[in-house]
Amino acid sequence: MAREEASIVAQHVTFGGIIVLLIAYFALAVLLGFLRAPRYPAAIPWVGHGKGWAAALRNCFAGFTSSKRWLQEGYEKYSKHGKTFVLPSMLGAPAETVIPRSQMSWMLDQPDAVLSTSAAHYDILHGEYSFVKPIILKDPYHEHVVHKNLARNLNAVIPELDDELCRGVDELCGSDARAFKKINLLEGFMMRLIPKATNRMLVGEPLCRNQDFLDNMLAFTMDVIRGFFIFALVPRVLHPVVGTVAGLAPKYHYWRTRKWSLPLIKERLEDIKKKDAGEPAYNEWKEPNDFVTWSIRTAMAEGRRDELDPGRIAIRIMPINFASIHTTAMTGHAVLLDILSTDPSVVEGLRQEAERIWKEEGGKWTKQGLARMYRMDSAIRESQRHSAFALTFVQRKVMAKEGITSPEGLHFEYGTLLSCPWTPVAGDGDIHDRPDEYDAFRYSRAREEYETMNPEEKEKVDALKMKQNGLVTTSDRHLAFGHGRHACPGRFFVAHELKMMFGHLLINYDVKHLAERPRSMWVGRNMVPPTAYIEVRRRRIQNA
Ligand code: HEM
């Protein structure tokens, strides 16, 4: 009987039938998504195919290929005249209300209870499903820990990073001084080095080099990124169903990392307890300067007993890995492609600077020395501008139940997602001279000149303005790390990390020039990096 029923069903399932079903499914899903979305003020303009539910259906597919162009059009037509516009949603990704630069300080001045970064991240990153437990992104205590501790502990972190990165670069690039070695830049170089360096700061050695721990950590970050695409393809109304299944992979990979991280965290908690109790055996014990210690010390000082649970600390390591690894790897990838495909004098200029400073600092990387790497600083910042990897940054969600009214007089309802345009600002000829050109030393020329001036000459220069062109100094024209009080707290770490990594590479290796920069592709609001290779050979002049 069951077999007969199955055969009847099979006879009625035709290709045409499946297509009709799919169209009906997407139309219904778009309609439901449309009904659930916050209502927008009537006066606000939309880019793409406009507003209304028929337009929403077209936008949700066209957005995958056209979002970059739509954002640029909206920027020219509205943002540059101080007006807000809406970048339409794509299937699972919500619409973004794009705020012009002229209103950015108003937006950043709003308290978190009115415009929230963490609530925006929770929605965008699918915090309900992707980070093991919803509480992790709902109450992002790990972010608070990083804000409070990372920058002030950089002096202690730098020698550890120096060791990890120089060792890592040498392992990957080898010691052959005759033949060039070809390495896949993203998978074989960045994604091998960055996780180790990041985890040296998070959990210290030797765990930062434990391959099983790193593999599962990377698998977790890939789960979250895969989630972006899965959720983007699935209508919002189905997210609870899909999320329950998609959330199993990050849970599994967390469980695999915790096998390694949990014993370390438990031991650290014990050690700190004994040290604080004044046990004589701990007189000489110095607590390691890493994220695990910072989490414990911060939670103890703030009376957050929930954050002293070893399992909770083990989960908190995951989103920090997520926030660090891909952003840094994508940035480093873009920098190397940019500097290797521009005039060869750029690599030479960067190498000279790195060699000089490394020697001046006695053959090691120091905070003071890294702060003087103006050319490298500029080359990285210029790459973030020229080869941006996201259309918008500085996302905020309206949390005030009554909504909020902008200086333009537009009222945004609870739940509206606000953001700031990045790629159009980065490529704006009114802000940057020759915006299409990768000019590695765009921000360092004035600084280097300033350093050669005598005191009287220096007095005539607006030094503060010049220093604002540094990699870590965010502004409404340098949004790669966000801006305002929620700007990336990892950027100081990243600046040191990338400078050390590239410095060591250029001092010790010849890296072949690229005739052409491999082209990136945009899918929706994100850049997909090209597959690219570098060719390296140990330099005969041994400086290291
Ligand atoms: C090149 C690498 C990186 C880039 C481009 C980057 C970019 C960003 C951006 C755009 C934001 C949002 C800021 C805003 O909404 O205004 C952010 C937030 C954040 N980043 Fe990074 N990031 C990088 C590396 C790191 C690293 C290495 C860490 C940790 C060690 C980190 C930790 C965080 C945290 C905790 C936040 C949330 C801050 C908050 O909401 O208060 N990031 N990052």
mmCIF file of C-alpha atoms and ligand atoms in Angstrom, residues 117 121 143 146-147 150 201 320 323-324 327-328 331 384 389 393-396 479-483 485-491 493-494 497, ligand 1:
data_model
loop_
_atom_site.group_PDB
_atom_site.id
_atom_site.type_symbol
_atom_site.label_atom_id
_atom_site.label_comp_id
_atom_site.label_asym_id
_atom_site.label_seq_id
_atom_site.Cartn_x
_atom_site.Cartn_y
_atom_site.Cartn_z
ATOM 1 C CA THR A 117 25.914 47.539 17.786
ATOM 2 C CA HIS A 121 25.758 41.982 15.079
ATOM 3 C CA GLU A 143 34.057 42.148 23.526
ATOM 4 C CA VAL A 146 38.961 42.812 24.694
ATOM 5 C CA HIS A 147 38.068 46.528 24.930
ATOM 6 C CA LEU A 150 44.013 44.170 24.702
ATOM 7 C CA MET A 201 47.242 36.141 22.345
ATOM 8 C CA ILE A 320 36.983 36.358 19.226
ATOM 9 C CA ALA A 323 36.191 38.397 14.755
ATOM 10 C CA SER A 324 39.963 38.151 14.264
ATOM 11 C CA THR A 327 39.098 39.941 8.889
ATOM 12 C CA THR A 328 42.872 39.869 9.419
ATOM 13 C CA THR A 331 43.179 42.303 5.006
ATOM 14 C CA GLN A 384 41.843 48.742 3.266
ATOM 15 C CA PHE A 389 35.923 43.791 1.540
ATOM 16 C CA PHE A 393 30.279 49.215 8.103
ATOM 17 C CA VAL A 394 29.191 50.624 11.481
ATOM 18 C CA GLN A 395 25.875 48.784 11.641
ATOM 19 C CA ARG A 396 23.440 49.799 14.380
ATOM 20 C CA LEU A 479 35.758 53.084 8.375
ATOM 21 C CA ALA A 480 37.567 49.777 7.832
ATOM 22 C CA PHE A 481 37.625 49.228 11.615
ATOM 23 C CA GLY A 482 34.273 50.910 12.187
ATOM 24 C CA HIS A 483 34.144 54.191 14.070
ATOM 25 C CA ARG A 485 33.065 53.841 20.799
ATOM 26 C CA HIS A 486 32.399 50.446 19.232
ATOM 27 C CA ALA A 487 35.251 50.726 16.725
ATOM 28 C CA CYS A 488 37.241 47.505 16.521
ATOM 29 C CA PRO A 489 39.264 47.051 19.742
ATOM 30 C CA GLY A 490 41.475 44.527 17.926
ATOM 31 C CA ARG A 491 42.881 47.085 15.478
ATOM 32 C CA PHE A 493 46.814 44.231 17.715
ATOM 33 C CA VAL A 494 46.205 43.829 13.962
ATOM 34 C CA GLU A 497 50.655 41.768 13.775
HETATM 35 C C1 HEM B 1 42.032 43.511 9.920
HETATM 36 C C2 HEM B 1 41.367 42.943 10.894
HETATM 37 C C3 HEM B 1 40.082 43.459 11.459
HETATM 38 C C4 HEM B 1 39.130 44.244 10.876
HETATM 39 C C5 HEM B 1 39.119 44.814 9.467
HETATM 40 C C6 HEM B 1 38.100 44.447 11.864
HETATM 41 C C7 HEM B 1 36.970 45.207 11.650
HETATM 42 C C8 HEM B 1 35.992 45.424 12.598
HETATM 43 C C9 HEM B 1 34.805 46.213 12.384
HETATM 44 C C10 HEM B 1 34.444 46.923 11.093
HETATM 45 C C11 HEM B 1 34.095 46.195 13.518
HETATM 46 C C12 HEM B 1 32.738 46.878 13.777
HETATM 47 C C13 HEM B 1 32.955 48.227 14.392
HETATM 48 C C14 HEM B 1 31.725 49.115 14.430
HETATM 49 O O1 HEM B 1 30.608 48.602 14.334
HETATM 50 O O2 HEM B 1 31.873 50.336 14.546
HETATM 51 C C15 HEM B 1 34.818 45.380 14.462
HETATM 52 C C16 HEM B 1 34.393 45.100 15.741
HETATM 53 C C17 HEM B 1 35.071 44.291 16.614
HETATM 54 N N1 HEM B 1 36.294 43.681 16.413
HETATM 55 FE FE1 HEM B 1 37.421 43.811 14.770
HETATM 56 N N2 HEM B 1 38.438 43.779 13.003
HETATM 57 C C18 HEM B 1 39.643 43.166 12.806
HETATM 58 C C19 HEM B 1 40.347 42.397 13.715
HETATM 59 C C20 HEM B 1 39.965 42.148 15.003
HETATM 60 C C21 HEM B 1 40.743 41.422 15.987
HETATM 61 C C22 HEM B 1 42.137 40.846 15.757
HETATM 62 C C23 HEM B 1 40.003 41.376 17.129
HETATM 63 C C24 HEM B 1 40.323 40.758 18.468
HETATM 64 C C25 HEM B 1 41.488 40.508 18.913
HETATM 65 C C26 HEM B 1 38.768 42.080 16.873
HETATM 66 C C27 HEM B 1 37.757 42.247 17.777
HETATM 67 C C28 HEM B 1 36.611 42.977 17.543
HETATM 68 C C29 HEM B 1 35.555 43.136 18.533
HETATM 69 C C30 HEM B 1 35.528 42.512 19.934
HETATM 70 C C31 HEM B 1 34.585 43.958 17.949
HETATM 71 C C32 HEM B 1 33.268 44.431 18.564
HETATM 72 C C33 HEM B 1 33.460 45.796 19.203
HETATM 73 C C34 HEM B 1 32.205 46.395 19.789
HETATM 74 O O3 HEM B 1 31.115 46.141 19.254
HETATM 75 O O4 HEM B 1 32.300 47.158 20.759
HETATM 76 N N3 HEM B 1 38.783 42.531 15.579
HETATM 77 N N4 HEM B 1 35.973 44.930 13.876
#
